[in-house]
């Protein structure tokens, strides 16, 4: 179920809002949890068990991490993180890995393996990263482990951000899961923000998408240089309005239910450099990679070589996170290389945009 579908707009959302505001305060988390599971099950069906597995796994392992020290604490956090990563590897990357191996085998004259086919559970990249961040925050003693299974399940499955983000950290919602203010003013602000995002998605992104699809479907000899530029610009704005529109809708729906989700875009096409761009584009993802991978690897604290290695590794994985294909790997490495070049220019020649 997508936010712009008639089923969501005219059946699901009004029913959930009505049920939420009618329900006693002590039942509201349960209402949202049931609504979120129903939302996910419409598209995922049986594979809703993957989301439920992720909820239970992280709830249990966070309690184990919090209650242990030393080697036992490290064992529980490593095991907990692996329990998040393995389903993502199986469902999203197993087919790509086998396909890549088969290409090498064919090149060497060997027989390829059968290509596995897996259903990709919607939003698995987002709720996997949520689980990892939660376990690491508990391990680093940044937040206490959640005691309420109901509250934690709502954090993991809250439907506005479940499919397309933003990637929400537990510490940002922890206090609001227990008690929050819900008002008609918040309902109004949230619905206005939701409507703004819906307009970006339906009126702008979808129409731009049809234009660039028509242009990119042309053959090389049919496409002029100006037309190619029009297609490229349409695509650039399509992906921005589509993704930022979904983020606006998620943030607006969060406000409807009294949960403040983090901003995910901040005028990225006004950025003055690639470094600035990644501070403005998909902010929840870029800060996730910064806080849970780049800084733990050493960040920029151990010289230019290790800084370059860390940047390239982070953006290699960022590309893979966006999609299981060689094109996404190249895209990630390209962005990592641009950031590295900017850093070198700034350090050696004082260049700054």
CSV table of C-alpha atoms in Angstrom, one decimal:
chain,number,residue,atom,x,y,z
A,1,UNK,CA,0.0,0.0,0.0
A,2,UNK,CA,1.5,3.3,-1.1
A,3,UNK,CA,0.6,6.7,0.4
A,4,UNK,CA,-0.8,8.0,-2.9
A,5,UNK,CA,-3.1,5.0,-3.5
A,6,UNK,CA,-6.9,5.5,-3.2
A,7,UNK,CA,-7.1,2.6,-0.7
A,8,UNK,CA,-4.6,4.4,1.6
A,9,UNK,CA,-6.1,7.9,1.2
A,10,UNK,CA,-9.8,7.2,1.4
A,11,UNK,CA,-10.1,4.0,3.5
A,12,UNK,CA,-7.0,3.2,5.5
A,13,UNK,CA,-5.8,6.6,6.7
A,14,UNK,CA,-9.3,8.0,7.7
A,15,UNK,CA,-10.0,4.8,9.6
A,16,UNK,CA,-6.7,4.9,11.5
A,17,UNK,CA,-7.0,8.6,12.4
A,18,UNK,CA,-10.5,8.1,13.6
A,19,UNK,CA,-9.6,5.0,15.6
A,20,UNK,CA,-6.6,6.7,17.1
A,21,UNK,CA,-8.4,9.8,18.3
A,22,UNK,CA,-11.4,7.8,19.6
A,23,UNK,CA,-9.2,5.3,21.5
A,24,UNK,CA,-8.3,6.0,25.2
A,25,UNK,CA,-4.7,7.3,25.6
A,26,UNK,CA,-3.5,4.0,27.0
A,27,UNK,CA,-4.7,2.1,23.9
A,28,UNK,CA,-3.2,4.5,21.3
A,29,UNK,CA,0.1,2.7,20.9
A,30,UNK,CA,-1.8,-0.6,20.4
A,31,UNK,CA,-4.0,1.0,17.8
A,32,UNK,CA,-1.0,2.4,15.9
A,33,UNK,CA,0.9,-1.0,16.1
A,34,UNK,CA,-2.1,-2.9,14.8
A,35,UNK,CA,-2.6,-0.3,12.0
A,36,UNK,CA,1.2,-0.5,11.1
A,37,UNK,CA,1.2,-4.3,11.0
A,38,UNK,CA,-1.9,-4.3,8.8
A,39,UNK,CA,-0.3,-1.6,6.5
A,40,UNK,CA,2.8,-3.8,6.1
A,41,UNK,CA,0.9,-7.0,5.6
A,42,UNK,CA,-1.2,-5.7,2.7
A,43,UNK,CA,2.0,-5.6,0.6
A,44,UNK,CA,4.3,-8.1,2.3
A,45,UNK,CA,1.8,-10.9,3.2
A,46,UNK,CA,3.6,-13.8,4.7
A,47,UNK,CA,6.9,-11.9,4.8
A,48,UNK,CA,5.5,-9.8,7.6
A,49,UNK,CA,7.2,-12.4,9.7
A,50,UNK,CA,10.5,-10.9,8.7
A,51,UNK,CA,9.5,-7.6,10.3
A,52,UNK,CA,8.2,-9.5,13.4
A,53,UNK,CA,11.5,-11.4,13.6
A,54,UNK,CA,13.4,-8.1,13.5
A,55,UNK,CA,11.2,-6.7,16.3
A,56,UNK,CA,11.7,-9.6,18.6
A,57,UNK,CA,15.3,-10.1,17.8
A,58,UNK,CA,16.3,-6.5,18.6
A,59,UNK,CA,14.1,-6.3,21.7
A,60,UNK,CA,15.7,-9.5,23.2
A,61,UNK,CA,19.3,-8.7,22.3
A,62,UNK,CA,19.2,-5.1,23.5
A,63,UNK,CA,18.1,-6.5,27.0
A,64,UNK,CA,21.0,-9.0,26.8
A,65,UNK,CA,23.5,-6.3,25.9
A,66,UNK,CA,22.3,-4.0,28.6
A,67,UNK,CA,22.5,-6.7,31.3
A,68,UNK,CA,26.1,-7.8,30.5
A,69,UNK,CA,29.6,-6.5,30.5
A,70,UNK,CA,33.0,-7.3,28.9
A,71,UNK,CA,33.3,-10.1,26.5
A,72,UNK,CA,29.7,-11.2,27.0
A,73,UNK,CA,28.5,-7.7,26.1
A,74,UNK,CA,30.6,-7.7,22.9
A,75,UNK,CA,29.2,-11.2,22.1
A,76,UNK,CA,25.6,-10.1,22.4
A,77,UNK,CA,26.1,-6.9,20.3
A,78,UNK,CA,27.9,-8.8,17.5
A,79,UNK,CA,25.3,-11.5,17.5
A,80,UNK,CA,22.5,-9.0,17.6
A,81,UNK,CA,23.9,-7.0,14.6
A,82,UNK,CA,24.5,-10.2,12.6
A,83,UNK,CA,20.9,-11.2,13.2
A,84,UNK,CA,19.8,-7.9,11.5
A,85,UNK,CA,22.3,-8.2,8.7
A,86,UNK,CA,21.8,-11.8,7.7
A,87,UNK,CA,18.1,-11.4,6.5
A,88,UNK,CA,19.1,-8.3,4.5
A,89,UNK,CA,21.9,-10.2,2.9
A,90,UNK,CA,19.7,-13.2,2.0
A,91,UNK,CA,16.7,-11.3,0.7
A,92,UNK,CA,18.4,-8.4,-1.0
A,93,UNK,CA,21.9,-9.4,-2.0
A,94,UNK,CA,22.0,-13.2,-2.4
A,95,UNK,CA,20.7,-13.2,-6.0
A,96,UNK,CA,23.1,-10.4,-6.9
A,97,UNK,CA,26.0,-12.3,-5.3
A,98,UNK,CA,25.2,-15.5,-7.2
A,99,UNK,CA,24.7,-13.6,-10.5
A,100,UNK,CA,28.1,-11.9,-10.1
A,101,UNK,CA,29.7,-15.3,-9.3
A,102,UNK,CA,28.0,-16.9,-12.3
A,103,UNK,CA,29.4,-14.2,-14.6
A,104,UNK,CA,32.9,-15.0,-13.4
A,105,UNK,CA,32.3,-18.8,-13.8
A,106,UNK,CA,31.1,-18.3,-17.4
A,107,UNK,CA,34.2,-16.2,-18.1
A,108,UNK,CA,36.4,-19.0,-16.8
A,109,UNK,CA,34.4,-21.7,-18.7
A,110,UNK,CA,32.7,-23.2,-15.7
A,111,UNK,CA,29.0,-24.0,-15.2
A,112,UNK,CA,27.0,-21.3,-13.4
A,113,UNK,CA,24.8,-21.9,-10.3
A,114,UNK,CA,21.0,-21.7,-10.4
A,115,UNK,CA,20.0,-18.1,-9.7
A,116,UNK,CA,18.0,-17.9,-6.4
A,117,UNK,CA,14.8,-15.9,-6.4
A,118,UNK,CA,13.8,-14.2,-3.2
A,119,UNK,CA,10.8,-11.9,-2.5
A,120,UNK,CA,12.3,-8.6,-1.2
A,121,UNK,CA,10.3,-7.5,1.9
A,122,UNK,CA,9.4,-3.9,1.6
A,123,UNK,CA,11.4,-1.5,3.7
A,124,UNK,CA,13.9,-4.1,4.9
A,125,UNK,CA,16.9,-1.8,4.3
A,126,UNK,CA,15.2,0.8,6.5
A,127,UNK,CA,14.1,-1.4,9.5
A,128,UNK,CA,17.4,-3.3,9.4
A,129,UNK,CA,19.4,-0.1,9.9
A,130,UNK,CA,17.0,1.0,12.6
A,131,UNK,CA,17.7,-2.3,14.4
A,132,UNK,CA,21.5,-2.0,14.1
A,133,UNK,CA,21.4,1.6,15.4
A,134,UNK,CA,19.3,0.7,18.4
A,135,UNK,CA,21.6,-2.2,19.4
A,136,UNK,CA,24.7,-0.1,19.0
A,137,UNK,CA,23.2,2.8,21.0
A,138,UNK,CA,22.4,0.4,23.8
A,139,UNK,CA,25.9,-1.1,23.6
A,140,UNK,CA,27.5,2.4,23.7
A,141,UNK,CA,25.1,3.3,26.6
A,142,UNK,CA,23.6,6.1,24.7
A,143,UNK,CA,20.0,4.8,25.5
A,144,UNK,CA,18.6,2.3,27.9
A,145,UNK,CA,17.0,-0.8,26.4
A,146,UNK,CA,13.3,-0.5,25.9
A,147,UNK,CA,11.3,-2.3,28.5
A,148,UNK,CA,7.9,-2.2,26.7
A,149,UNK,CA,7.6,-4.7,23.9
A,150,UNK,CA,4.5,-2.8,22.7
A,151,UNK,CA,6.4,0.5,22.5
A,152,UNK,CA,9.4,-1.0,20.9
A,153,UNK,CA,7.3,-2.8,18.3
A,154,UNK,CA,5.6,0.5,17.5
A,155,UNK,CA,9.0,2.1,17.1
A,156,UNK,CA,10.2,-0.6,14.6
A,157,UNK,CA,7.0,-0.8,12.6
A,158,UNK,CA,5.5,2.7,12.7
A,159,UNK,CA,3.9,2.8,9.3
A,160,UNK,CA,4.7,6.4,8.1
A,161,UNK,CA,8.4,5.7,8.0
A,162,UNK,CA,8.4,1.9,7.6
A,163,UNK,CA,8.7,1.7,3.8
A,164,UNK,CA,10.7,4.7,2.7
A,165,UNK,CA,12.2,6.3,5.8
A,166,UNK,CA,13.4,8.5,7.3
A,167,UNK,CA,15.6,6.1,9.3
A,168,UNK,CA,14.5,6.9,12.8
A,169,UNK,CA,16.7,6.3,15.8
A,170,UNK,CA,15.1,4.9,19.0
A,171,UNK,CA,16.5,7.8,21.1
A,172,UNK,CA,14.6,10.3,19.0
A,173,UNK,CA,11.3,8.6,19.7
A,174,UNK,CA,11.8,7.0,23.1
A,175,UNK,CA,10.2,9.7,25.2
A,176,UNK,CA,7.3,10.1,22.8
A,177,UNK,CA,6.5,6.4,22.8
A,178,UNK,CA,5.6,6.6,26.4
A,179,UNK,CA,3.7,9.9,26.5
A,180,UNK,CA,3.0,12.5,23.8
A,181,UNK,CA,0.7,15.4,23.1
A,182,UNK,CA,-2.0,14.9,20.5
A,183,UNK,CA,-4.1,17.8,19.4
A,184,UNK,CA,-6.3,19.1,16.6
A,185,UNK,CA,-3.6,21.7,15.8
A,186,UNK,CA,-1.0,18.9,15.4
A,187,UNK,CA,-3.5,17.0,13.2
A,188,UNK,CA,-3.9,20.0,11.0
A,189,UNK,CA,-0.2,20.7,10.7
A,190,UNK,CA,0.5,17.1,10.0
A,191,UNK,CA,-2.2,16.8,7.3
A,192,UNK,CA,-0.9,20.0,5.6
A,193,UNK,CA,2.6,18.6,5.6
A,194,UNK,CA,1.3,15.3,4.3
A,195,UNK,CA,-0.7,17.0,1.5
A,196,UNK,CA,2.4,19.0,0.5
A,197,UNK,CA,4.4,15.8,0.2
A,198,UNK,CA,1.6,14.1,-1.7
A,199,UNK,CA,1.6,17.0,-4.2
A,200,UNK,CA,5.3,16.7,-4.7
A,201,UNK,CA,4.9,13.0,-5.4
A,202,UNK,CA,1.8,12.9,-7.6
A,203,UNK,CA,1.8,16.2,-9.3
A,204,UNK,CA,5.6,16.7,-9.8
A,205,UNK,CA,7.5,13.4,-9.5
A,206,UNK,CA,5.1,11.2,-11.4
A,207,UNK,CA,4.8,13.6,-14.3
A,208,UNK,CA,8.5,14.2,-14.5
A,209,UNK,CA,9.0,10.5,-14.4
A,210,UNK,CA,6.7,10.0,-17.4
A,211,UNK,CA,8.7,12.6,-19.3
A,212,UNK,CA,12.1,11.2,-18.6
A,213,UNK,CA,10.9,7.6,-19.3
A,214,UNK,CA,9.7,8.7,-22.7
A,215,UNK,CA,13.0,10.4,-23.5
A,216,UNK,CA,15.2,7.6,-22.2
A,217,UNK,CA,13.2,5.0,-24.2
A,218,UNK,CA,14.5,6.6,-27.4
A,219,UNK,CA,17.3,5.2,-29.3
A,220,UNK,CA,20.8,6.8,-29.4
A,221,UNK,CA,20.2,8.2,-32.9
A,222,UNK,CA,16.7,9.6,-32.0
A,223,UNK,CA,17.8,11.6,-29.0
A,224,UNK,CA,19.4,15.0,-29.5
A,225,UNK,CA,21.7,16.6,-27.0
A,226,UNK,CA,19.1,19.1,-25.7
A,227,UNK,CA,16.6,16.3,-25.3
A,228,UNK,CA,19.2,14.3,-23.3
A,229,UNK,CA,19.7,17.2,-21.0
A,230,UNK,CA,16.0,17.6,-20.5
A,231,UNK,CA,15.8,13.9,-19.6
A,232,UNK,CA,18.6,14.2,-17.2
A,233,UNK,CA,17.1,17.3,-15.5
A,234,UNK,CA,13.7,15.7,-15.3
A,235,UNK,CA,15.2,12.6,-13.7
A,236,UNK,CA,17.1,14.7,-11.2
A,237,UNK,CA,14.0,16.5,-10.1
A,238,UNK,CA,11.9,13.3,-10.3
A,239,UNK,CA,14.0,11.5,-7.7
A,240,UNK,CA,14.1,14.5,-5.4
A,241,UNK,CA,10.4,15.2,-5.5
A,242,UNK,CA,9.6,11.5,-5.2
A,243,UNK,CA,11.8,10.8,-2.2
A,244,UNK,CA,11.4,14.1,-0.4
A,245,UNK,CA,7.7,13.9,-1.0
A,246,UNK,CA,7.6,10.5,0.8
A,247,UNK,CA,9.6,12.0,3.6
A,248,UNK,CA,7.2,15.0,3.9
A,249,UNK,CA,4.3,12.6,4.0
A,250,UNK,CA,5.9,10.5,6.7
A,251,UNK,CA,6.8,13.5,8.8
A,252,UNK,CA,3.3,14.9,8.4
A,253,UNK,CA,1.7,11.6,9.5
A,254,UNK,CA,4.1,11.4,12.4
A,255,UNK,CA,2.9,14.8,13.6
A,256,UNK,CA,-0.8,13.7,13.2
A,257,UNK,CA,-0.1,10.9,15.8
A,258,UNK,CA,2.1,13.0,18.0
A,259,UNK,CA,5.5,11.5,16.9
A,260,UNK,CA,8.1,13.9,15.6
A,261,UNK,CA,10.2,12.3,12.9
A,262,UNK,CA,13.5,13.9,11.8
A,263,UNK,CA,13.8,16.0,8.7
A,264,UNK,CA,15.4,14.1,5.8
A,265,UNK,CA,16.0,16.8,3.1
A,266,UNK,CA,17.2,20.3,3.4
A,267,UNK,CA,17.3,21.9,-0.1
A,268,UNK,CA,20.0,19.5,-1.4
A,269,UNK,CA,20.1,21.1,-4.9
A,270,UNK,CA,21.3,24.3,-3.3
A,271,UNK,CA,24.4,22.6,-2.0
A,272,UNK,CA,27.7,24.3,-2.8
A,273,UNK,CA,29.8,21.1,-2.8
A,274,UNK,CA,29.3,17.4,-2.7
A,275,UNK,CA,30.1,17.4,1.0
A,276,UNK,CA,27.4,19.9,1.5
A,277,UNK,CA,25.0,17.9,-0.7
A,278,UNK,CA,25.3,14.9,1.6
A,279,UNK,CA,24.5,17.1,4.6
A,280,UNK,CA,21.3,18.0,2.9
A,281,UNK,CA,20.2,14.8,0.9
A,282,UNK,CA,18.7,11.8,2.7
A,283,UNK,CA,20.0,13.2,6.0
A,284,UNK,CA,18.9,10.2,8.1
A,285,UNK,CA,21.0,7.8,5.9
A,286,UNK,CA,24.1,10.0,5.6
A,287,UNK,CA,24.2,10.6,9.4
A,288,UNK,CA,23.6,6.9,10.0
A,289,UNK,CA,26.7,6.0,8.0
A,290,UNK,CA,28.6,8.7,9.7
A,291,UNK,CA,27.7,7.7,13.2
A,292,UNK,CA,27.7,4.0,12.9
A,293,UNK,CA,30.4,3.2,10.4
A,294,UNK,CA,32.6,6.2,9.4
A,295,UNK,CA,33.4,7.4,12.9
A,296,UNK,CA,33.8,3.9,14.5
A,297,UNK,CA,36.3,3.1,11.6
A,298,UNK,CA,38.3,6.1,12.7
A,299,UNK,CA,36.7,8.9,10.7
A,300,UNK,CA,39.4,11.4,9.7
A,301,UNK,CA,41.4,11.0,12.9
A,302,UNK,CA,44.2,8.8,11.6
A,303,UNK,CA,45.7,10.4,8.5
A,304,UNK,CA,44.7,10.9,4.9
A,305,UNK,CA,45.1,7.3,3.8
A,306,UNK,CA,42.7,5.9,6.4
A,307,UNK,CA,40.3,8.8,5.9
A,308,UNK,CA,40.2,8.0,2.2
A,309,UNK,CA,39.7,4.3,2.9
A,310,UNK,CA,36.9,5.1,5.3
A,311,UNK,CA,35.1,7.4,2.8
A,312,UNK,CA,35.4,4.9,-0.1
A,313,UNK,CA,34.2,2.0,2.1
A,314,UNK,CA,31.2,4.0,3.4
A,315,UNK,CA,30.1,5.1,0.0
A,316,UNK,CA,30.6,1.6,-1.5
A,317,UNK,CA,28.2,0.3,1.1
A,318,UNK,CA,25.9,3.3,0.6
A,319,UNK,CA,25.7,2.4,-3.0
A,320,UNK,CA,24.9,-1.2,-2.2
A,321,UNK,CA,22.3,-0.1,0.3
A,322,UNK,CA,20.5,1.8,-2.4
A,323,UNK,CA,20.3,-1.3,-4.7
A,324,UNK,CA,21.9,-4.7,-5.4
A,325,UNK,CA,23.5,-3.9,-8.8
A,326,UNK,CA,26.8,-2.9,-10.2
A,327,UNK,CA,25.4,0.5,-11.2
A,328,UNK,CA,24.7,1.3,-7.6
A,329,UNK,CA,28.2,0.3,-6.6
A,330,UNK,CA,29.7,2.6,-9.3
A,331,UNK,CA,27.4,5.4,-8.1
A,332,UNK,CA,28.5,5.0,-4.5
A,333,UNK,CA,32.2,4.8,-5.4
A,334,UNK,CA,31.8,7.9,-7.6
A,335,UNK,CA,30.3,9.9,-4.8
A,336,UNK,CA,33.0,8.7,-2.4
A,337,UNK,CA,35.7,9.7,-4.8
A,338,UNK,CA,34.2,13.2,-5.2
A,339,UNK,CA,34.2,13.6,-1.5
A,340,UNK,CA,37.7,12.4,-1.2
A,341,UNK,CA,38.9,14.8,-3.9
A,342,UNK,CA,37.1,17.7,-2.2
A,343,UNK,CA,38.8,16.9,1.1
A,344,UNK,CA,42.3,16.7,-0.6
A,345,UNK,CA,41.8,20.0,-2.4
A,346,UNK,CA,40.7,21.7,0.9
A,347,UNK,CA,43.6,20.2,2.9
A,348,UNK,CA,46.4,20.8,0.4
A,349,UNK,CA,45.4,24.0,-1.4
A,350,UNK,CA,42.8,25.5,0.9
A,351,UNK,CA,40.1,25.2,-1.7
A,352,UNK,CA,36.6,25.6,-0.6
A,353,UNK,CA,33.4,26.2,-2.7
